[in-house]
Coordinates of C-alpha atoms in Angstrom, one line a residue:
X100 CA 177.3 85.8 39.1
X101 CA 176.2 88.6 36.9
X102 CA 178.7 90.4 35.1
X103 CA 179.5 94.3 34.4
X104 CA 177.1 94.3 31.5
X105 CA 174.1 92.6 32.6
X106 CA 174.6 94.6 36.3
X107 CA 175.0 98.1 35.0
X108 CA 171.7 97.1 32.9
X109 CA 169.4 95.9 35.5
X110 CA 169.9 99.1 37.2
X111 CA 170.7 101.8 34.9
X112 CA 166.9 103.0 35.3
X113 CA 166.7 103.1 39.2
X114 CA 168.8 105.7 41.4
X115 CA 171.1 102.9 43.6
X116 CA 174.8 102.4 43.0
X117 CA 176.4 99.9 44.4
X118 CA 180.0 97.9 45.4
X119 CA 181.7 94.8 43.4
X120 CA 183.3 92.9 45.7
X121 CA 186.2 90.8 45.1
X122 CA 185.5 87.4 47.9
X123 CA 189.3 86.1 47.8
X124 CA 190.9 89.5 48.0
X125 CA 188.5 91.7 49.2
X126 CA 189.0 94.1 46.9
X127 CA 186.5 96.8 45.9
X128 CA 185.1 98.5 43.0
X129 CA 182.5 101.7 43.2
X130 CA 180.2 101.6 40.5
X131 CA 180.3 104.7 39.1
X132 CA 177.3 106.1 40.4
X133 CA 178.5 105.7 44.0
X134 CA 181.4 107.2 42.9
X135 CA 179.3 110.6 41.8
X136 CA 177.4 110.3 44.8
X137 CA 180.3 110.1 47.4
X138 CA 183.5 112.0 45.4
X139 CA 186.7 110.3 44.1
X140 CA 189.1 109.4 47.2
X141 CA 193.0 110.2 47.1
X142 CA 194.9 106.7 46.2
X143 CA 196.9 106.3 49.3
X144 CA 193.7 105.2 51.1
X145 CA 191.6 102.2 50.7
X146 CA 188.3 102.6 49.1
X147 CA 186.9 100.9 51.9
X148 CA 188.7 102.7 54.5
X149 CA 187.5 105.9 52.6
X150 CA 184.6 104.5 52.9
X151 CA 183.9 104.0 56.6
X152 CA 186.1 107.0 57.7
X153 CA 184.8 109.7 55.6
X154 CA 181.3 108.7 54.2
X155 CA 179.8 106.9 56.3
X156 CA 178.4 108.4 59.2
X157 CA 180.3 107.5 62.4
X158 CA 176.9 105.7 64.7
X159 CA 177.0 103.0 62.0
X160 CA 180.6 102.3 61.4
X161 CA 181.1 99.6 63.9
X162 CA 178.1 97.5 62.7
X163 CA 178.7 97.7 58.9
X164 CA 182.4 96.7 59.4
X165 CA 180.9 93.6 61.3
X166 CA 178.2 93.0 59.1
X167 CA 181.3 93.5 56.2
X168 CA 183.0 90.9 57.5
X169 CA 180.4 88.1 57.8
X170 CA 179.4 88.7 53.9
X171 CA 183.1 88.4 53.1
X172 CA 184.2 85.5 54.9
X173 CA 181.2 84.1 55.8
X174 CA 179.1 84.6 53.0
X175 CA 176.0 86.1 55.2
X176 CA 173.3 88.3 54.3
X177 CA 173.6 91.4 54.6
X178 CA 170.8 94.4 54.8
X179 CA 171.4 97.6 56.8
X180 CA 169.9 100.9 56.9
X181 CA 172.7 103.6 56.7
X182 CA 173.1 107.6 56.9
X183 CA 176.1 108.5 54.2
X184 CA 178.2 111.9 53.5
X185 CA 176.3 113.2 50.3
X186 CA 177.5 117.0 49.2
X187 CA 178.1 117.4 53.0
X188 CA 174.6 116.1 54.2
X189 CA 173.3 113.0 55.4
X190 CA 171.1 111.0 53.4
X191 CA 169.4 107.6 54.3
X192 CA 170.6 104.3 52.4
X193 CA 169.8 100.8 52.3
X194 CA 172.1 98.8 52.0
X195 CA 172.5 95.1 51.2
X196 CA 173.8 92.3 49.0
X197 CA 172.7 91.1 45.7
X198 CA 171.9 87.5 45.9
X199 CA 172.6 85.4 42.9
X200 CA 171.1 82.5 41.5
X201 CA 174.6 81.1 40.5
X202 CA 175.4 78.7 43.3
X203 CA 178.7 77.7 41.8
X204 CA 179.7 80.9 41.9
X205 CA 181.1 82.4 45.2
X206 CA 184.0 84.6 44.0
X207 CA 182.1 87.9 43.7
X208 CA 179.5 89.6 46.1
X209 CA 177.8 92.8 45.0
X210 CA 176.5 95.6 47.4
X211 CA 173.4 97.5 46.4
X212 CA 172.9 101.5 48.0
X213 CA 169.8 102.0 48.2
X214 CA 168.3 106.1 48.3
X215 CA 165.6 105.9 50.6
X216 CA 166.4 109.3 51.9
X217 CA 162.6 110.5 51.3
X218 CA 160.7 107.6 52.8
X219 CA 162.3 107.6 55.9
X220 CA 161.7 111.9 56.3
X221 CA 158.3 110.9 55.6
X222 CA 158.3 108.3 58.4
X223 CA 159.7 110.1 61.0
X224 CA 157.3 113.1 59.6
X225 CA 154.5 110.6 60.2
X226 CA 155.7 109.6 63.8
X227 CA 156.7 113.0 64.8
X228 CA 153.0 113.9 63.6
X229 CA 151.7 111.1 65.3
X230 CA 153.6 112.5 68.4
X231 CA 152.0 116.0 68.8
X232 CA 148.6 114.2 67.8
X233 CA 148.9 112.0 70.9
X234 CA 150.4 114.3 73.6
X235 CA 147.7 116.4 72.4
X236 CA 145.1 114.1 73.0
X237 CA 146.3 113.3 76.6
X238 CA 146.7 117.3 77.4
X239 CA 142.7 117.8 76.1
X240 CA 141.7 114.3 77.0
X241 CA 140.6 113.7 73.6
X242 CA 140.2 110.5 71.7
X243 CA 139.7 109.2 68.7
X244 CA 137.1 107.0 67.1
X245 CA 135.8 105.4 64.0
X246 CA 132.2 103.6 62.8
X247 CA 132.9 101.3 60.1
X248 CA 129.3 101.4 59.3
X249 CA 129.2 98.7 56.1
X250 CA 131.2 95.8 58.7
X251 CA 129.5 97.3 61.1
X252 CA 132.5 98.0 63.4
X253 CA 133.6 100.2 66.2
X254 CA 137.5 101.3 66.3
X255 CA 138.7 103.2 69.1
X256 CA 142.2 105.0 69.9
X257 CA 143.8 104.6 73.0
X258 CA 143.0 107.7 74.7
X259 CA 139.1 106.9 74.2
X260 CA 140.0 104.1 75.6
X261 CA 141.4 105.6 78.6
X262 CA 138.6 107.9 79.2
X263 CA 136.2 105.2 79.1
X264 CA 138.5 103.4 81.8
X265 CA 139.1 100.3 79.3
X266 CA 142.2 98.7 78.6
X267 CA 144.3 99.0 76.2
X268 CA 143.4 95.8 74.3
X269 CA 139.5 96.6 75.1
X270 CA 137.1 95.7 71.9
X271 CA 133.9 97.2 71.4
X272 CA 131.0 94.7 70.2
X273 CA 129.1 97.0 68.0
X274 CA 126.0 95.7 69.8
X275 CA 126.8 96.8 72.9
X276 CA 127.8 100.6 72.3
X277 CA 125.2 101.9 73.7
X278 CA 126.4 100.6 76.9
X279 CA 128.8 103.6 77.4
X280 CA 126.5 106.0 77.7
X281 CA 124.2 107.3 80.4
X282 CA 120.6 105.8 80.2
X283 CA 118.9 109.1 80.0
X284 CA 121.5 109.6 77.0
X285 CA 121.0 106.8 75.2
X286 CA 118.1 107.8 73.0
X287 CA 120.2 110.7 72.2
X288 CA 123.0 108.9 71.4
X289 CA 121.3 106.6 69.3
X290 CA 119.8 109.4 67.4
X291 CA 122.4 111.0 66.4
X292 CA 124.8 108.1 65.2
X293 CA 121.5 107.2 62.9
X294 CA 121.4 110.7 61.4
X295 CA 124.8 110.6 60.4
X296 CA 124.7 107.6 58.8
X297 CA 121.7 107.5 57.3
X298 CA 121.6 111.1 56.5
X299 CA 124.9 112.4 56.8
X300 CA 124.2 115.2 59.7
X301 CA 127.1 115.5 61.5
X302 CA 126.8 116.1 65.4
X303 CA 128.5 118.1 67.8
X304 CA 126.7 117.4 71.4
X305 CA 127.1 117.1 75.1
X306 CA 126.0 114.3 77.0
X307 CA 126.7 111.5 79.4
X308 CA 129.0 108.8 79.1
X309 CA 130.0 105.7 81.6
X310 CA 132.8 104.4 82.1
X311 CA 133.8 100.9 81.9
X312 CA 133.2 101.0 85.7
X313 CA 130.1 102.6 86.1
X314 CA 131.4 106.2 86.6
X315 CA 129.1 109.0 84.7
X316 CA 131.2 111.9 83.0
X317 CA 130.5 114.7 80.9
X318 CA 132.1 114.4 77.2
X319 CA 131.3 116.5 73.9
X320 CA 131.2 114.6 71.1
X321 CA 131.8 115.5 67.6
X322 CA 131.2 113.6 64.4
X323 CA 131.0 113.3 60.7
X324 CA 130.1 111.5 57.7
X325 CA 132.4 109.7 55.6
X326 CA 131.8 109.2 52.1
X327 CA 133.0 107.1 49.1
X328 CA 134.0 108.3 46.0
X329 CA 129.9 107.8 45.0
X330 CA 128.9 110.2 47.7
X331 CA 127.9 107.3 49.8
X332 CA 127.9 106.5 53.5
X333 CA 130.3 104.0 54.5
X334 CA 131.3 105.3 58.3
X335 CA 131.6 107.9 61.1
X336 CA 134.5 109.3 62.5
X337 CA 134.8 111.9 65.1
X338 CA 136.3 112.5 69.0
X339 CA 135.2 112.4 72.7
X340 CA 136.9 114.8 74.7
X341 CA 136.1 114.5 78.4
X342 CA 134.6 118.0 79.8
X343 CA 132.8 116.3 82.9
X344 CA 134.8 119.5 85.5
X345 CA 134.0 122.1 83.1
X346 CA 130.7 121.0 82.6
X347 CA 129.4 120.2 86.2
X348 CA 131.0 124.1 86.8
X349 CA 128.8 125.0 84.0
X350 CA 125.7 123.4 85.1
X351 CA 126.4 124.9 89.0
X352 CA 126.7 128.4 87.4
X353 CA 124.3 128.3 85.2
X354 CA 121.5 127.1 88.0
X355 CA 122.8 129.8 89.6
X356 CA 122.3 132.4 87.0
X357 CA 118.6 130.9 86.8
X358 CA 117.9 131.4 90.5
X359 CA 119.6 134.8 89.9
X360 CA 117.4 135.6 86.5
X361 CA 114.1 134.1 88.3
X362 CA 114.7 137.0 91.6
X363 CA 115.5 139.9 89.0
X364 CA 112.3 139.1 87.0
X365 CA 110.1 139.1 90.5
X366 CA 112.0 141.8 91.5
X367 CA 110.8 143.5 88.0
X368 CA 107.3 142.1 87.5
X369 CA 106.9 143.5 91.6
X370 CA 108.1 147.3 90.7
X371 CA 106.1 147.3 87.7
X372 CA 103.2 146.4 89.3
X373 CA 104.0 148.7 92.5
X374 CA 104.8 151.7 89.6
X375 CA 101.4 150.8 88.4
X376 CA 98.9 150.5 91.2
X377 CA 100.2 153.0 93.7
X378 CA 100.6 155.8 91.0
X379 CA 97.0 155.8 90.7
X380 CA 96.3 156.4 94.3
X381 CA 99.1 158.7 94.9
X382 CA 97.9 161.2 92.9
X383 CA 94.2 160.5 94.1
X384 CA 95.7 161.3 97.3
X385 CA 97.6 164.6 96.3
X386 CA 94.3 165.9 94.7
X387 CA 92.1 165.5 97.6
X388 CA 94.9 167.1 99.6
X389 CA 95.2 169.7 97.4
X390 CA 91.6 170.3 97.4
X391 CA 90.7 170.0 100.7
X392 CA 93.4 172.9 101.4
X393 CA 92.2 175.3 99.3
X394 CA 88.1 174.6 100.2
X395 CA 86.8 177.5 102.3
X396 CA 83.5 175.7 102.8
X397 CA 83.0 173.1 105.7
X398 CA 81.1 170.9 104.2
X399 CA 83.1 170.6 101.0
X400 CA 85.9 169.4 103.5
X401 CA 83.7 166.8 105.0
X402 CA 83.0 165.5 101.7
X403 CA 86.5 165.2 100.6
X404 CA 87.2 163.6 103.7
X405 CA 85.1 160.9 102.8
X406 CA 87.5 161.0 99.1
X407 CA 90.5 160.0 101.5
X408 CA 88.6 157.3 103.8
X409 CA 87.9 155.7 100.5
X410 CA 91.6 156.4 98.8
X411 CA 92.9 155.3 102.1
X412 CA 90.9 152.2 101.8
X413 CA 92.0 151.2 98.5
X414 CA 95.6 151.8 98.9
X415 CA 95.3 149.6 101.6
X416 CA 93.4 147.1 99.4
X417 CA 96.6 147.3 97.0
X418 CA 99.2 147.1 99.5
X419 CA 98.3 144.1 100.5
X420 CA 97.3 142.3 97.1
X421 CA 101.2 143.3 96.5
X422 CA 101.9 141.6 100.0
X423 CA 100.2 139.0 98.6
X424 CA 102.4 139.1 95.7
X425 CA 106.1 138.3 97.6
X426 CA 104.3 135.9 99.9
X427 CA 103.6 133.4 96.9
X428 CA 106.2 134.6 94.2
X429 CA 103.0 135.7 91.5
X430 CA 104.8 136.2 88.2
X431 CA 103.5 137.3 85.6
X432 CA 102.2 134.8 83.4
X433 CA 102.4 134.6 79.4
X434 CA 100.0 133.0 77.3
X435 CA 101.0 129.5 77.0
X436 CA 99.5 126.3 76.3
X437 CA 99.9 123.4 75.4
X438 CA 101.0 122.6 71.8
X439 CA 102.2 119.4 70.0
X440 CA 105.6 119.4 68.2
X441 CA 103.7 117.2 65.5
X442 CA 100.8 119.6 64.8
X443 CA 102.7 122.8 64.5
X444 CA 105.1 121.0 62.3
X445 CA 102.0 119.8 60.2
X446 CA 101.0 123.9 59.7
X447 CA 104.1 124.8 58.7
X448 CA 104.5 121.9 56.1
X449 CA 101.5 122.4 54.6
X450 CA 102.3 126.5 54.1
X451 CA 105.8 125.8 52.7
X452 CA 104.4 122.7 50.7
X453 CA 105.6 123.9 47.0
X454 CA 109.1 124.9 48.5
X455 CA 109.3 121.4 49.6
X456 CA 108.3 119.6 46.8
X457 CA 110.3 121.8 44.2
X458 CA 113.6 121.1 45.7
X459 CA 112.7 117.4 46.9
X460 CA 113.2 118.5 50.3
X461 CA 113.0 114.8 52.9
X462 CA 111.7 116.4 56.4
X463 CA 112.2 113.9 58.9
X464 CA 111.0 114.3 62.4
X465 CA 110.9 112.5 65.8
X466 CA 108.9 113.4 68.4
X467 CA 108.8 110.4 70.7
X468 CA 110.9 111.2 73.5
X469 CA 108.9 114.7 73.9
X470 CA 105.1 115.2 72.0
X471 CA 103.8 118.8 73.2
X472 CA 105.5 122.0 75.4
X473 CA 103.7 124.8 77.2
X474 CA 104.4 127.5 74.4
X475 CA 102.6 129.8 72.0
X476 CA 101.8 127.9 68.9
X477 CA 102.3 130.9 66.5
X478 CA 105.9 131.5 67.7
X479 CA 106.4 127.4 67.8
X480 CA 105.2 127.5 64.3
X481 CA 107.5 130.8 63.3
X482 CA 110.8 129.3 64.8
X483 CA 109.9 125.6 62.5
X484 CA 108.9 127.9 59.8
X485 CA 112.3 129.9 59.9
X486 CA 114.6 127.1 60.4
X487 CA 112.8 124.7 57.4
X488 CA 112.9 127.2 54.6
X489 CA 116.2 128.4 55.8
X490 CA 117.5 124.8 55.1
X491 CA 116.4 124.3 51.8
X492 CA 117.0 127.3 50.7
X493 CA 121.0 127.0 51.6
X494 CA 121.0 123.4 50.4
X495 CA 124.2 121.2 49.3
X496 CA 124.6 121.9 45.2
X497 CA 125.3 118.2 45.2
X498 CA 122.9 116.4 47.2
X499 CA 119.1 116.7 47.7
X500 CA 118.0 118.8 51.6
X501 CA 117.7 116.4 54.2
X502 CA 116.2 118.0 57.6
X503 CA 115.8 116.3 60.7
X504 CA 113.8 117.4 63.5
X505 CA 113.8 116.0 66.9
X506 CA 112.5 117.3 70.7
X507 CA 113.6 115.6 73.7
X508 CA 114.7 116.6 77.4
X509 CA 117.7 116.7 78.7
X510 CA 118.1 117.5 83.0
X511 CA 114.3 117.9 82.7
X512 CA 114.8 120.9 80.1
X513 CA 113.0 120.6 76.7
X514 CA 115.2 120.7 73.7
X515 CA 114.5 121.2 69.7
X516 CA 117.2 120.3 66.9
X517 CA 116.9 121.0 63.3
X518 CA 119.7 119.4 62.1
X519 CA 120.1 119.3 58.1
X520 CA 122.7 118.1 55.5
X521 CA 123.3 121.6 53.3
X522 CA 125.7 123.8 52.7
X523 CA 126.8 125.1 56.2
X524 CA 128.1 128.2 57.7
X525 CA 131.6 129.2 58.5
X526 CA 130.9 129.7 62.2
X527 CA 134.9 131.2 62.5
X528 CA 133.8 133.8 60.2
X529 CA 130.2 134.4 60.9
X530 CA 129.5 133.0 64.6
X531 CA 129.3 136.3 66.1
X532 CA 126.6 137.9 63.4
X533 CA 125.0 134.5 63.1
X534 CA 121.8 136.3 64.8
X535 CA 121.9 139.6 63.9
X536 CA 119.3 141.8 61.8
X537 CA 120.1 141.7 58.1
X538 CA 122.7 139.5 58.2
X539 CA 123.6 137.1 55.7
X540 CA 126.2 134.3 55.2
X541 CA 125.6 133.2 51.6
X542 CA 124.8 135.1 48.0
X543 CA 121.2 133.4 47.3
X544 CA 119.5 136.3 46.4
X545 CA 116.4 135.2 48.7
X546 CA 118.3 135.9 51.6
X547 CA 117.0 138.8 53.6
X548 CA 118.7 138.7 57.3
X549 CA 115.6 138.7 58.9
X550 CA 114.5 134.9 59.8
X551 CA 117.5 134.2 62.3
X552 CA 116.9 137.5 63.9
X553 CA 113.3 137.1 64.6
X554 CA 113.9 133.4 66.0
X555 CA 116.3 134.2 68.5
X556 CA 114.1 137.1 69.4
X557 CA 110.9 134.5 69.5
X558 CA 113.4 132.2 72.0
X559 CA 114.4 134.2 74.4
X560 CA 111.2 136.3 74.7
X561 CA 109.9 133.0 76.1
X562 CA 112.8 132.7 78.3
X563 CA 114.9 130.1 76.1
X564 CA 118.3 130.0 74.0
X565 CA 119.0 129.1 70.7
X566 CA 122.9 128.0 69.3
X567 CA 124.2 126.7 65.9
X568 CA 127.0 124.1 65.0
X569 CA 127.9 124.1 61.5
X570 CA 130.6 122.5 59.2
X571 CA 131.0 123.7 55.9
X572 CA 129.8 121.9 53.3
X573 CA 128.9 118.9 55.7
X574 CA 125.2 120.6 57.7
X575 CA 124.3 122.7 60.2
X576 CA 122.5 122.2 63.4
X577 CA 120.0 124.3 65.8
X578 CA 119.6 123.5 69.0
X579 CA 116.7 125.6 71.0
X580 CA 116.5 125.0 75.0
X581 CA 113.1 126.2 75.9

């Protein structure tokens, strides 16, 4: 067995006291560490009593006198974890024996106290934490999940597990993720988790999902890039949160806004068109009238009763062309026609061509899923125009512009995203000037306030709506519903 000397100088550079225990008496001696730790008791009590009754806190007493014994008589290990009386707080010990190498030796037993006060705050901070993360989850129904795109693998928490319908000890096959999602979706899907990964836009999008069972649902799902200390790529981590009630409310008010937008417009278009042809003949009307009661002469009269046969006639004419009008809903048209995504993109590259190749700017673009809209070209071309050069001009310091544009549908309504890997916008602080005239976010002295403005302007003339998700320092994406 170690003695005093060698003890004292294996630990005299680690915080942990300990006991000396005496196996054929069972006497005690406190090192004196434990002794500054715990205080000095009177000497008409036991140290051990002293011990147990006054340091020790009192849910552990029963098992450490137990677990006292069997090392004592019995010679058994002995490792507990123990809250003790330090300056009138409790602190977390370890505590258990020194094992020697000595076999011949059983006279002596040490006890090492072990602080490990710290760890175990941080462990019950971690669990506590973990807590509040999980009973969060459930309340939102949000889960968790992680891409391990170098393995590649697909980790999921329980509560995306439990939105998905999937059991607890449900594993993903990386080649069958796309099987979760709703088939119109899929492209989508499949887009996006590319981007990230290859490009590092991050995503924050709306689709369909299915269930393990075959139940569609309405989720948002958010994710972003992870990188290595080299700035590369190595997964994708983010959250589902299921929004299928809020969304399906969404979708029911927002058709019927449409229906509601689509009658005021007739409604409008009509009285313009009823402000604009009846004025004319009105005051046609008044003049004759006027005329024909101040005319002294007969056959002046005569003649200007021929004026209001043929007034009369074309009022009549109009009344019904605007009968005409409500009977098959005529709106009134803009000039549209048919453009290709590809070709306007192709105008605006070549304009912006010394931009791009000053900064190294990679403009990436996928037109598969939808190749041409009934627009204007111009403001097709003024909306790519905006959003390009506003992306490289705000690129990441660290990292060469990377924009990717994509068109697709979505319910049978066209889409456009220009999504891009730069320097972002803090949305918290900015979201609500995000459009307005003269507005900017960031100090690059090219920045006028003007593009944004005139975009959204360009959108919703044609009837559309524009929106922005951003992270700082991680991209920003718009997404135009035409």
């Amino acid at each position: 067995m170690l003695n005093d000397l060698q003890l004292n100088s294996i630990l005299e550079d680690f915080d942990i006291a300990y006991w000396k225990i005496d196996l054929l008496t069972k006497e005690i001696t406190w090192s004196e560490h434990f002794e500054a730790l715990v205080g000095t008791p009177s000497t008409d009590v036991s140290l051990f009593e002293h011990f147990i009754n006054q340091v020790l806190h009192r849910d552990y007493r029963y098992d450490f006198r137990v677990g006292f014994e069997n090392l004592t008589s019995a010679s058994l290990s002995f490792n507990k974890e123990v809250k003790l009386k330090i300056n009138d707080k409790y602190r977390w010990f370890e505590c258990r024996n020194l094992k020697s190498r000595e076999n011949n030796n059983k006279e002596t037993a040490v006890l090492l106290f072990v602080n490990i006060h710290q760890s175990k705050r941080d462990q019950y901070t971690i669990e506590e934490n973990f807590f509040y993360y999980r009973e969060t989850a459930e309340m939102t129904s949000t889960g968790g999940w992680y891409i391990d795109t170098l393995a590649p693998a697909i980790y999921w928490d329980d509560v995306t597990k439990k939105i998905l319908d999937c059991p607890r000890d449900f594993h993903l096959n990386y080649d069958e993720r796309l099987r979760f999602y709703a088939k119109e979706h899929q492209g989508i899907a499949l887009s996006m988790f590319e981007k990230c990964e290859k490009y590092g836009i991050p995503f924050k999008i709306e689709l369909k999902m299915v269930t393990l069972y075959g139940r569609e649902f309405w989720v948002r799902a958010t994710g972003k890039p992870v990188y290595n200390d080299d700035q590369e790529i190595t997964g994708i981590r983010g959250v589902f949160q299921d929004i299928d009630d809020n969304k399906n409310n969404e979708i029911n008010l927002q058709n019927s806004l449409d229906i509601i937008a689509a009658q005021n417009s007739r409604l409008f278009n009509f009285a313009h068109v009823v402000s604009h042809n009846l004025r004319s003949h009105s005051s046609n009307l008044s003049l004759v009238v006027q005329l024909l009661t101040e005319s002294k002469n007969a056959q002046d009269k005569l003649d200007l009763l021929d004026n209001i046969i043929s007034i009369s006639d074309n009022l009549d004419g109009a009344i019904m062309h605007l009968n005409s009008m409500v009977t098959h809903q005529n709106l009134l048209t803009k000039e549209r026609r048919k453009v290709k995504f590809s070709a306007a993109l192709d105008v605006v590259i070549a304009s912006v061509s010394s931009l791009v190749n000053r900064e190294s700017a990679n403009i990436i673009s996928d037109f598969k899923e939808l190749e041409e809209i009934n627009y204007i070209p111009e403001y097709l071309e003024s909306i790519l125009l905006n959003l390009i050069t506003n992306a490289i001009r705000y690129k990441h310091q660290g990292r060469k512009p990377v924009i990717f544009i994509q068109s697709y549908l979505v319910n049978d309504h066209p889409y456009l995203e220009v999504s891009d890997n730069g320097s972002g916008i803090d949305l918290d602080q900015y979201g609500d000037k995000m459009f307005g005239m003269y507005k900017t976010f960031h100090r690059n002295p090219d920045a006028k306030g003007i593009g944004l403005f005139i975009t959204r302007n360009q959108v919703e003339t044609m009837g559309g709506s524009i929106s922005v998700t951003s992270t700082v320092n991680i991209g920003t994406t718009f997404k135009i519903k035409f």
